[in-house]
Amino acid sequence: MIFFGYVNQKWLDAHPIPAEKSQISAFSILSDQNMENLKKLLEGPDGAEDSPTILLAKAFYRAAMDESGIEAAGDVVLRPLLDTIAHLKNKDAIRSFIIGQHARGKRLVWGTAVDIDDKDSQRYAARIYQGGLGLPDRDYYLETGKRFAAIREEYKGFLTKLFRLLQMDNAESRASSVYELERKLARVSQTALEKRDSVANYNVYPIDRLGDEFYGFDWKDYFKRIGLETARDVVISQPKFIQGALALLDNIPTKTWQDYLAVRSIVPYMAALPKAYDGLYFSFYGKVLGGAKKPELRFRRAIQSCILWLPEPTGLLFVEQYFDEAAKQAINDLVGHIKAAMRIRIQKLAWMSDTTKQRALQKLDTFKSLLGYPDKWRDYAGLVIGSSYLDNVMALEKFDWQYNTRRILQPVDRTEWLMSAATINAYYWPNTNSITFPAAILQPPLFDAKGDFAANYGGIGMVIGHEITHGFDDEGSKYDQVGNLKSWWTDADRKAFETRTEQLKEQYSQYVVDGRPVNGALTLGENIGDLGGMLIALDALQNKIKETGQAELVDGLTPQQRFFMSQARIWRTNMRPEQQLRLLVSDQHSLPRLRVNGVVTNTDEFYAAFNVRAGEHLYKPPKDRVRIW
């Protein structure tokens, strides 16, 4: 546990994981507080001053909370869909069904999206990417070991129970066939690490030539029916997966495909169905994969659904009632300080040439910061919300898909938000070279506009630095200042950079958690972000102290000590083994304690702040400390 434990052990001991959760953390507690606040607003009466979008959020929430109505409706809405699947008599009918469902925004076998073109950030492009699995990652199907074998058996049991619930005969045999089909899809799927490679995943094909490499599918009909007939080309992220999936369409019996499509069509909606479905879903996805002992409270799940399906209306509701506008100005100032510190750090890099430095500074200068909430809220005109939770989810699925397809020939919206203002998170988007910090994350313990400045730099300041550093991590550094996937490095500088990132990869690959080595390559980008974020925020703190002279002790601690302790506190987490395994297999972030201990070992100021000496825990000789940004 080391420094992570030194700072957080009392908190960890005092905060056992609630039965309904797979983990408890500073973020999850803040999320629960936000949900309590949103609950009051969503359950309040409709007011004359409520905007149409807020009324949408309230209506959606009420339908999601109407358990008696959901029970009374049963699964009648799904029966026509199941009947349609049951009457798919051949492979052509299977293909046509998949197209029809994609036209409604669903993801069957693969997903299709409208994204900013990686190599032309001034336009939108159609993109196709792998999917089709019921387990969290391909490795759950393919890895050996007792833990994975047990999960696979539980998954087969889940599928069997689902077929029985759907009143389909030979449930166990159907479940086995569906599992084997998914296992074959897993074999042609990219690994979590391979999916990180933005260059390898940019494969452009003219739509009228797709059939040359992706046989057995009428692609012209596909793009016409899903609403993208005006797209001139498509980016296929994982070509081998699409080729493999199409081959399986030819080689796997129609009956197996029918059963597979029934499962994959039903599972995404199980939380919006009666308790028999909802409970079965939790028994596997919540309990087996997450380790939770009982379902999350209904209102929290309903609010999570609101944030997922109506991100801007829910965000608007939160912002109007709970966001302090003073925080927006304070965070804007803090972002400016962090960017200034990054600028100085780039200028001082000994391993980078002046040519690449100049381009790095150009990229930093064109960073855009989206803070608090969107300047312009999305219009949901034409969307009708009723009293059926499931109908509402399906309506939003189709509405969002049509919204996205209409953008294919429109100018790129570089101020778009990919996250609700009510979400406790932040992100860097390489295609727009921007960082986004929603209102909900701008709260204690990450940020307190009236609190200790050193704690703010160690909390939200470090997170800001982390997101800025993503523009210069192993993947973000491949995008230029306008968001195009384009090299802006000299060859020598790129080689020097990769030598340093390789050191960081090796450091994290040496960590072992519950008998499983950490994938230092998978987590590399986030680890670069953590290390860069720490150093940049620390530089900004030192500059702040010089400017203001604020170096006094608080509770006997120096500003530097408070900075490091704040950084450790924001990652405090108790986690169940099942959740930990899922993250180790598929998440690009390191586990929370490694986000603390793994970073401070490379930070000179940490050793000085806590007088860490050779031979003590966490000590790393200066020559072995990783230096990147």
XYZ file of C-alpha atoms in Angstrom:
629
model
C 0.000 0.000 0.000
C 2.945 2.327 0.815
C 2.110 6.042 0.222
C -1.410 5.247 -0.984
C -2.004 3.379 2.278
C -0.212 5.959 4.399
C -2.667 8.619 3.237
C -5.813 6.524 2.861
C -5.713 3.558 5.256
C -7.999 5.073 7.885
C -10.490 5.986 5.178
C -10.254 2.527 3.597
C -10.885 0.846 6.975
C -13.852 3.110 7.649
C -15.473 2.597 4.233
C -16.270 -1.043 3.504
C -17.804 -1.647 0.099
C -21.611 -1.397 0.241
C -23.430 -4.566 -0.779
C -24.817 -2.912 -3.916
C -21.431 -1.778 -5.250
C -18.380 -3.335 -6.862
C -16.188 -0.617 -5.375
C -16.305 2.475 -3.211
C -14.127 5.480 -3.937
C -13.904 9.238 -3.640
C -15.533 9.395 -7.068
C -18.371 6.982 -6.227
C -19.223 8.831 -3.010
C -19.342 12.126 -4.883
C -21.478 10.426 -7.544
C -23.935 9.219 -4.900
C -24.165 12.738 -3.485
C -24.884 14.107 -6.943
C -27.580 11.507 -7.454
C -29.259 12.470 -4.215
C -29.367 16.050 -5.471
C -30.624 15.046 -8.909
C -33.255 12.806 -7.316
C -34.805 15.803 -5.590
C -34.958 17.681 -8.870
C -36.169 14.814 -11.046
C -38.898 13.876 -8.571
C -40.086 17.447 -8.221
C -43.254 18.587 -9.971
C -43.048 19.950 -13.483
C -42.785 23.694 -13.317
C -43.802 26.428 -15.714
C -40.164 27.533 -15.785
C -38.899 24.069 -16.784
C -37.424 23.963 -20.280
C -38.609 21.263 -22.712
C -35.337 19.371 -22.267
C -35.683 19.306 -18.483
C -39.242 18.049 -18.850
C -37.836 15.252 -21.014
C -35.421 14.229 -18.254
C -38.182 14.231 -15.634
C -40.523 12.163 -17.808
C -37.776 9.672 -18.626
C -36.901 9.314 -14.933
C -40.524 8.781 -13.917
C -40.916 6.006 -16.476
C -37.694 4.359 -15.282
C -38.961 4.451 -11.684
C -42.412 3.041 -12.507
C -41.722 -0.515 -11.364
C -45.398 -1.494 -11.185
C -45.978 -0.253 -14.736
C -42.911 -2.130 -15.947
C -44.147 -5.336 -14.286
C -47.624 -4.923 -15.746
C -46.254 -4.396 -19.269
C -44.126 -7.532 -19.062
C -42.016 -8.331 -22.101
C -44.812 -7.746 -24.594
C -42.803 -5.029 -26.400
C -40.077 -7.546 -27.180
C -42.313 -10.308 -28.498
C -42.662 -8.909 -32.051
C -38.876 -8.590 -32.208
C -38.422 -12.191 -31.055
C -41.051 -13.389 -33.518
C -39.239 -11.606 -36.335
C -35.970 -13.287 -35.364
C -37.689 -16.685 -35.168
C -38.847 -16.317 -38.786
C -35.404 -15.508 -40.233
C -35.150 -18.546 -42.460
C -31.814 -18.017 -44.212
C -28.576 -16.046 -44.174
C -29.938 -13.269 -46.361
C -32.736 -12.731 -43.840
C -30.148 -12.661 -41.024
C -28.147 -10.007 -42.853
C -31.248 -7.938 -43.561
C -32.279 -8.089 -39.903
C -28.860 -6.871 -38.765
C -29.100 -3.922 -41.167
C -32.598 -3.084 -39.954
C -31.479 -3.038 -36.344
C -28.431 -0.896 -37.142
C -30.802 1.568 -38.778
C -32.407 1.972 -35.354
C -29.084 2.694 -33.662
C -28.479 -0.788 -32.299
C -25.118 -2.585 -32.310
C -25.370 -6.176 -33.474
C -22.161 -8.093 -34.305
C -20.389 -4.798 -34.970
C -21.036 -1.130 -34.264
C -21.278 1.785 -36.670
C -20.777 5.410 -35.680
C -20.310 8.896 -37.124
C -17.054 10.340 -35.782
C -14.608 13.065 -36.666
C -12.233 11.749 -39.327
C -8.862 11.044 -37.687
C -6.929 12.333 -40.698
C -9.255 15.176 -41.627
C -10.605 16.751 -38.460
C -12.731 19.188 -40.477
C -15.176 16.471 -41.528
C -17.209 13.610 -40.104
C -16.680 10.040 -41.263
C -18.567 6.788 -40.910
C -16.731 4.283 -38.736
C -17.253 0.555 -38.173
C -15.741 -1.199 -35.161
C -15.765 -4.660 -33.607
C -18.371 -5.797 -31.081
C -20.764 -8.657 -30.599
C -19.498 -10.090 -27.292
C -21.456 -10.646 -24.096
C -18.391 -10.797 -21.825
C -16.334 -7.659 -21.085
C -13.381 -8.497 -23.326
C -12.152 -11.150 -25.754
C -9.722 -12.415 -23.112
C -12.615 -13.595 -20.935
C -13.310 -16.183 -23.646
C -9.722 -17.099 -24.418
C -7.626 -16.872 -21.252
C -6.857 -19.996 -19.272
C -7.106 -20.283 -15.500
C -9.763 -21.155 -12.958
C -11.145 -17.639 -12.580
C -11.932 -17.275 -16.268
C -13.205 -20.827 -16.580
C -15.617 -20.209 -13.693
C -16.854 -16.954 -15.253
C -17.436 -18.688 -18.577
C -19.539 -21.370 -16.892
C -21.534 -18.697 -15.072
C -22.084 -16.922 -18.384
C -23.384 -20.077 -20.012
C -25.722 -20.465 -17.044
C -26.926 -16.895 -17.523
C -27.657 -17.563 -21.203
C -29.505 -20.763 -20.318
C -31.705 -18.951 -17.809
C -32.390 -16.194 -20.323
C -33.597 -18.675 -22.944
C -35.858 -20.278 -20.352
C -37.203 -16.872 -19.380
C -37.955 -16.259 -23.054
C -39.815 -19.586 -23.054
C -37.533 -21.083 -25.691
C -36.961 -24.851 -25.643
C -33.571 -26.613 -25.446
C -32.257 -23.654 -23.447
C -28.967 -25.255 -22.443
C -28.151 -26.315 -26.011
C -29.014 -22.854 -27.348
C -26.837 -21.233 -24.686
C -23.903 -23.447 -25.584
C -24.225 -22.611 -29.285
C -24.440 -18.875 -28.632
C -21.414 -19.028 -26.367
C -19.378 -20.889 -28.997
C -20.358 -18.324 -31.639
C -19.226 -15.503 -29.351
C -16.010 -17.389 -28.663
C -15.355 -17.520 -32.416
C -16.011 -13.762 -32.607
C -13.580 -13.290 -29.729
C -10.879 -15.128 -31.641
C -11.055 -12.618 -34.501
C -11.345 -9.622 -32.163
C -8.480 -7.287 -31.392
C -7.057 -7.222 -27.895
C -7.632 -4.235 -25.636
C -4.035 -3.227 -26.338
C -4.419 -3.495 -30.122
C -7.498 -1.264 -29.996
C -5.328 1.539 -28.568
C -3.298 1.837 -31.783
C -4.905 4.761 -33.593
C -2.737 4.365 -36.699
C -3.459 0.648 -37.123
C -7.160 1.291 -36.547
C -7.454 3.892 -39.286
C -8.363 1.937 -42.410
C -10.331 3.850 -45.055
C -12.364 2.075 -47.715
C -14.519 3.585 -50.475
C -18.019 2.301 -49.858
C -18.466 1.213 -53.466
C -15.370 -1.010 -53.107
C -16.114 -2.570 -49.722
C -17.337 -5.785 -51.290
C -13.854 -6.427 -52.705
C -12.480 -7.159 -49.228
C -15.566 -7.746 -47.111
C -17.474 -10.413 -48.970
C -21.024 -11.577 -48.647
C -22.656 -8.319 -47.635
C -24.544 -5.692 -49.632
C -22.726 -2.642 -48.292
C -24.442 -0.173 -50.604
C -27.811 -1.323 -49.272
C -26.421 -1.250 -45.737
C -25.347 2.385 -45.824
C -28.528 3.444 -47.588
C -30.798 1.752 -45.054
C -28.926 3.025 -42.000
C -29.089 6.603 -43.243
C -25.507 7.099 -44.442
C -26.061 6.869 -48.182
C -24.195 10.179 -48.654
C -20.999 8.884 -47.022
C -18.289 8.442 -49.641
C -16.072 6.165 -47.571
C -15.878 4.415 -44.222
C -13.165 3.862 -41.629
C -13.067 0.233 -40.536
C -11.174 0.045 -37.264
C -10.709 -3.719 -37.162
C -10.882 -5.134 -40.720
C -9.953 -8.683 -39.683
C -12.866 -8.755 -37.261
C -15.386 -7.699 -39.930
C -13.964 -10.262 -42.355
C -14.117 -12.934 -39.658
C -17.663 -12.030 -38.625
C -18.877 -12.143 -42.224
C -17.261 -15.552 -42.653
C -19.124 -16.743 -39.570
C -22.350 -15.446 -41.080
C -21.728 -17.851 -43.953
C -20.474 -20.814 -41.941
C -22.550 -20.878 -38.750
C -26.066 -22.398 -38.987
C -28.949 -19.953 -39.303
C -30.555 -21.344 -36.143
C -27.474 -20.441 -34.090
C -27.505 -16.939 -35.525
C -31.182 -16.596 -34.631
C -30.449 -17.511 -31.018
C -27.444 -15.196 -30.921
C -29.453 -12.268 -32.310
C -32.220 -12.924 -29.786
C -29.727 -12.753 -26.907
C -27.855 -9.713 -28.156
C -31.128 -7.926 -28.945
C -32.581 -8.549 -25.465
C -29.632 -8.173 -23.072
C -29.147 -4.386 -23.557
C -32.760 -3.827 -22.484
C -32.947 -6.179 -19.499
C -32.658 -3.364 -16.937
C -35.782 -1.780 -18.459
C -37.787 -5.015 -18.227
C -39.649 -6.695 -15.335
C -37.796 -7.961 -12.270
C -37.323 -11.439 -13.703
C -35.131 -9.957 -16.460
C -33.614 -7.173 -14.392
C -32.699 -9.588 -11.611
C -31.183 -12.106 -13.997
C -29.074 -9.361 -15.560
C -27.769 -8.324 -12.150
C -27.037 -11.919 -11.146
C -24.370 -12.114 -13.826
C -23.240 -8.625 -14.824
C -23.529 -7.132 -11.342
C -22.678 -10.087 -9.140
C -20.395 -12.400 -11.136
C -18.496 -9.730 -13.075
C -18.657 -6.893 -10.542
C -18.860 -8.736 -7.222
C -21.834 -6.712 -5.915
C -24.052 -8.547 -3.438
C -27.330 -6.850 -4.277
C -28.614 -4.476 -6.969
C -27.956 -0.749 -6.805
C -30.834 1.358 -5.505
C -33.482 1.841 -8.166
C -33.318 5.637 -8.222
C -29.548 5.585 -8.778
C -29.878 3.236 -11.707
C -32.649 5.409 -13.132
C -30.482 8.512 -12.844
C -27.526 6.710 -14.432
C -29.861 5.856 -17.299
C -30.930 9.514 -17.521
C -27.304 10.605 -17.751
C -26.619 7.956 -20.393
C -29.606 8.598 -22.639
C -30.311 12.274 -21.927
C -26.869 13.622 -21.008
C -27.512 17.281 -21.746
C -31.003 17.606 -20.201
C -29.754 15.898 -17.035
C -26.635 18.049 -17.079
C -28.694 21.208 -17.529
C -30.852 20.273 -14.556
C -27.741 19.749 -12.413
C -26.026 22.938 -13.552
C -29.038 25.198 -13.012
C -29.442 24.119 -9.408
C -26.056 23.061 -8.087
C -23.197 24.555 -10.078
C -21.433 27.561 -8.621
C -20.482 29.901 -11.467
C -17.536 31.107 -9.396
C -16.105 27.610 -9.762
C -16.054 28.017 -13.544
C -13.864 31.084 -13.352
C -11.647 29.498 -10.704
C -11.143 26.357 -12.781
C -10.479 28.439 -15.882
C -7.712 30.244 -14.009
C -6.294 26.949 -12.779
C -6.269 25.526 -16.309
C -4.316 28.602 -17.402
C -1.741 28.027 -14.668
C -1.358 24.347 -15.588
C -0.952 25.136 -19.305
C 1.671 27.775 -18.487
C 3.590 25.205 -16.429
C 3.409 22.713 -19.299
C 4.766 25.349 -21.674
C 7.825 25.925 -19.501
C 8.352 22.189 -19.082
C 8.317 21.662 -22.865
C 10.783 24.511 -23.363
C 13.191 22.952 -20.849
C 13.151 19.398 -22.243
C 16.736 18.292 -22.821
C 15.859 15.319 -25.006
C 13.680 17.181 -27.531
C 14.913 19.257 -30.467
C 13.867 22.847 -31.012
C 11.920 21.830 -34.126
C 9.651 19.431 -32.266
C 9.425 21.741 -29.262
C 8.028 24.484 -31.464
C 5.344 22.146 -32.799
C 4.526 20.904 -29.310
C 4.070 24.487 -28.163
C 1.810 25.189 -31.138
C -0.330 22.247 -30.121
C -0.441 23.419 -26.503
C -1.391 26.954 -27.584
C -4.349 25.671 -29.601
C -5.748 23.551 -26.751
C -9.417 24.321 -26.154
C -10.913 24.041 -22.661
C -14.587 23.127 -22.243
C -15.395 23.782 -18.604
C -18.534 23.299 -16.549
C -21.189 22.923 -19.225
C -21.782 23.495 -22.962
C -22.147 27.054 -24.221
C -25.061 25.820 -26.328
C -27.360 23.046 -25.179
C -28.530 20.357 -27.589
C -32.029 20.627 -29.069
C -34.227 17.533 -28.613
C -37.104 18.789 -30.770
C -39.088 15.905 -32.185
C -38.313 13.463 -29.397
C -41.400 12.157 -27.634
C -41.111 10.501 -24.206
C -43.963 8.327 -22.952
C -44.754 6.224 -19.901
C -42.894 3.068 -20.979
C -39.269 2.893 -19.866
C -38.351 0.383 -22.574
C -40.129 2.327 -25.320
C -38.293 5.465 -24.209
C -34.883 3.778 -24.351
C -35.638 2.445 -27.834
C -36.906 5.850 -28.967
C -33.740 7.558 -27.743
C -31.570 4.931 -29.381
C -33.194 5.673 -32.730
C -33.307 9.452 -32.143
C -29.575 9.597 -31.346
C -28.687 7.513 -34.370
C -30.679 9.749 -36.703
C -29.115 12.810 -35.078
C -25.649 11.417 -35.804
C -26.327 10.342 -39.381
C -27.629 13.805 -40.266
C -24.205 15.223 -39.364
C -22.243 13.212 -41.918
C -21.945 16.127 -44.376
C -22.184 18.954 -41.848
C -19.282 21.048 -40.506
C -17.602 19.539 -37.459
C -18.835 20.870 -34.127
C -15.571 21.434 -32.262
C -17.412 22.508 -29.119
C -19.348 19.244 -28.803
C -19.481 17.580 -25.397
C -19.048 13.798 -25.244
C -20.076 13.695 -21.599
C -22.897 15.051 -19.462
C -22.243 18.053 -17.230
C -23.605 15.798 -14.453
C -20.816 13.235 -14.927
C -17.893 13.014 -12.518
C -15.130 12.571 -15.040
C -13.027 14.472 -17.569
C -11.421 13.725 -20.931
C -9.086 14.826 -23.687
C -10.357 14.546 -27.275
C -7.484 14.376 -29.782
C -9.686 15.154 -32.819
C -10.527 18.602 -31.450
C -7.405 18.999 -29.295
C -9.597 19.862 -26.329
C -10.058 19.000 -22.673
C -13.490 18.814 -21.049
C -14.259 19.140 -17.336
C -17.971 18.729 -16.492
C -19.532 20.710 -13.663
C -20.036 17.609 -11.526
C -16.305 16.933 -11.128
C -15.618 20.479 -9.928
C -16.459 19.649 -6.309
C -14.607 18.453 -3.195
C -12.529 16.401 -2.724
C -11.199 17.172 -6.198
C -11.812 20.906 -6.196
C -12.917 23.492 -3.678
C -12.784 27.068 -4.966
C -12.704 28.325 -1.373
C -10.429 25.600 -0.032
C -6.704 24.969 0.317
C -4.926 25.965 -2.881
C -2.287 23.228 -2.506
C -4.992 20.555 -2.218
C -6.671 21.935 -5.341
C -3.437 21.653 -7.306
C -2.947 18.074 -6.084
C -6.570 17.176 -6.815
C -8.229 18.770 -9.827
C -4.930 20.388 -10.868
C -3.338 16.986 -11.285
C -6.383 15.793 -13.266
C -6.142 18.853 -15.540
C -2.455 18.148 -16.059
C -3.327 14.512 -16.761
C -5.793 15.452 -19.516
C -3.407 17.987 -21.057
C -0.658 15.362 -21.047
C -2.961 13.042 -23.011
C -2.335 15.363 -25.938
C 1.290 14.286 -25.669
C 1.044 10.644 -24.574
C 1.969 7.663 -26.760
C -1.285 7.966 -28.766
C -2.308 11.625 -28.332
C 1.134 12.717 -29.512
C 0.321 11.243 -32.922
C -2.276 13.994 -33.509
C -1.299 17.503 -34.563
C -2.572 20.843 -33.267
C -5.788 20.746 -35.300
C -6.601 17.140 -34.406
C -5.306 15.264 -37.425
C -3.545 11.920 -37.132
C -0.280 13.240 -38.522
C 3.321 13.018 -37.396
C 4.813 16.296 -36.185
C 7.963 14.831 -34.613
C 11.487 14.441 -35.932
C 12.461 10.783 -36.096
C 15.140 11.255 -33.458
C 12.730 12.917 -31.042
C 10.116 10.209 -31.497
C 12.759 7.569 -30.764
C 13.902 9.434 -27.629
C 10.279 9.740 -26.501
C 9.604 6.044 -27.017
C 12.741 5.095 -25.078
C 11.329 6.954 -22.074
C 7.810 5.594 -22.439
C 9.245 2.083 -22.672
C 10.783 2.627 -19.228
C 7.362 3.540 -17.857
C 5.775 0.508 -19.507
C 8.394 -1.749 -17.939
C 7.876 -0.186 -14.509
C 4.154 -0.909 -14.455
C 4.555 -4.349 -16.034
C 6.553 -5.370 -12.958
C 3.547 -4.831 -10.670
C 1.525 -7.936 -9.824
C -2.007 -7.685 -8.445
C -3.691 -10.769 -7.016
C -1.347 -13.002 -8.972
C -1.915 -11.204 -12.278
C 0.765 -8.966 -13.842
C -0.319 -5.459 -14.776
C -0.367 -4.821 -18.529
C 2.042 -1.910 -18.695
C 1.515 -1.542 -22.442
C -2.286 -1.325 -22.136
C -2.093 1.280 -19.354
C 0.806 3.230 -20.854
C -1.175 6.233 -22.081
C -2.924 6.735 -18.760
C 0.314 6.251 -16.837
C 2.003 8.892 -19.011
C -0.977 11.129 -18.237
C -0.663 10.503 -14.505
C 3.076 11.175 -14.436
C 2.836 14.256 -16.629
C -0.200 15.520 -14.756
C 1.580 15.202 -11.435
C 4.692 17.037 -12.588
C 2.865 19.827 -14.421
C 0.487 20.475 -11.531
C 3.419 20.449 -9.125
C 5.276 22.984 -11.271
C 2.149 25.145 -11.312
C 1.936 24.910 -7.522
C 5.562 25.993 -7.149
C 4.891 28.947 -9.460
C 1.816 29.863 -7.419
C 3.858 29.852 -4.224
C 6.491 32.096 -5.806
C 3.848 34.528 -7.061
C 1.832 34.753 -3.848
C 4.262 33.779 -1.115
C 1.664 31.282 0.212
C 3.987 28.726 1.771
C 2.526 28.477 5.261
C 1.900 25.196 7.046
C -1.649 23.853 7.336
C -2.170 21.205 9.992
C 1.596 20.990 10.190
C 1.959 20.152 6.503
C 3.808 22.093 3.803
C 2.045 22.975 0.531
C 4.053 20.248 -1.217
C 3.008 17.629 1.337
C -0.629 18.700 1.057
C -0.341 18.484 -2.728
C 0.841 14.875 -2.687
C -1.662 13.856 -0.044
C -4.494 15.405 -2.024
C -3.388 13.481 -5.126
C -3.444 10.255 -3.112
C -6.858 11.019 -1.597
C -8.663 11.461 -4.901
C -7.761 7.860 -5.868
C -8.765 6.210 -2.572
C -10.723 3.105 -3.456
C -11.847 -0.199 -1.973
C -12.549 -2.681 -4.767
C -13.951 -6.181 -5.031
C -11.750 -8.872 -6.653
C -14.205 -9.382 -9.516
C -14.120 -5.702 -10.436
C -10.355 -5.626 -10.064
C -9.974 -8.520 -12.511
C -12.220 -6.829 -15.062
C -10.156 -3.648 -14.895
C -6.846 -5.508 -15.107
C -8.014 -7.295 -18.253
C -9.617 -4.470 -20.191
C -9.143 -1.020 -18.628
C -6.504 1.390 -19.893
C -6.174 2.917 -16.415
C -3.952 1.445 -13.740
C -5.578 0.420 -10.474
C -5.993 3.344 -8.056
C -3.149 2.522 -5.679
C -0.749 2.251 -8.630
C -1.906 5.650 -9.852
C -0.427 6.949 -6.612
C 2.557 4.747 -5.772
C 3.666 4.285 -9.373
C 3.814 8.032 -9.984
C 5.434 9.377 -6.825
C 8.449 7.080 -7.260
C 9.352 9.110 -10.378
C 8.811 12.519 -8.761
C 11.888 14.160 -7.214
C 9.813 16.592 -5.152
C 8.047 13.703 -3.421
C 11.331 12.454 -1.984
C 12.143 15.935 -0.718
C 8.652 16.578 0.674
C 8.624 13.434 2.822
C 12.372 12.964 3.278
C 12.331 9.554 1.577
C 15.827 8.071 1.618
C 17.647 5.231 -0.090
C 16.618 1.844 1.262
C 13.117 2.959 2.211
C 9.906 1.839 0.555
C 9.170 3.501 -2.794
C 12.725 4.825 -3.111
C 14.058 4.758 -6.650
C 17.519 6.100 -7.480
C 17.421 9.339 -9.498
C 18.979 7.667 -12.535
C 16.120 5.131 -12.646
C 13.277 7.639 -12.348
C 11.255 7.925 -15.548
C 11.472 11.361 -17.156
C 9.155 12.114 -20.067
C 7.349 15.469 -20.109
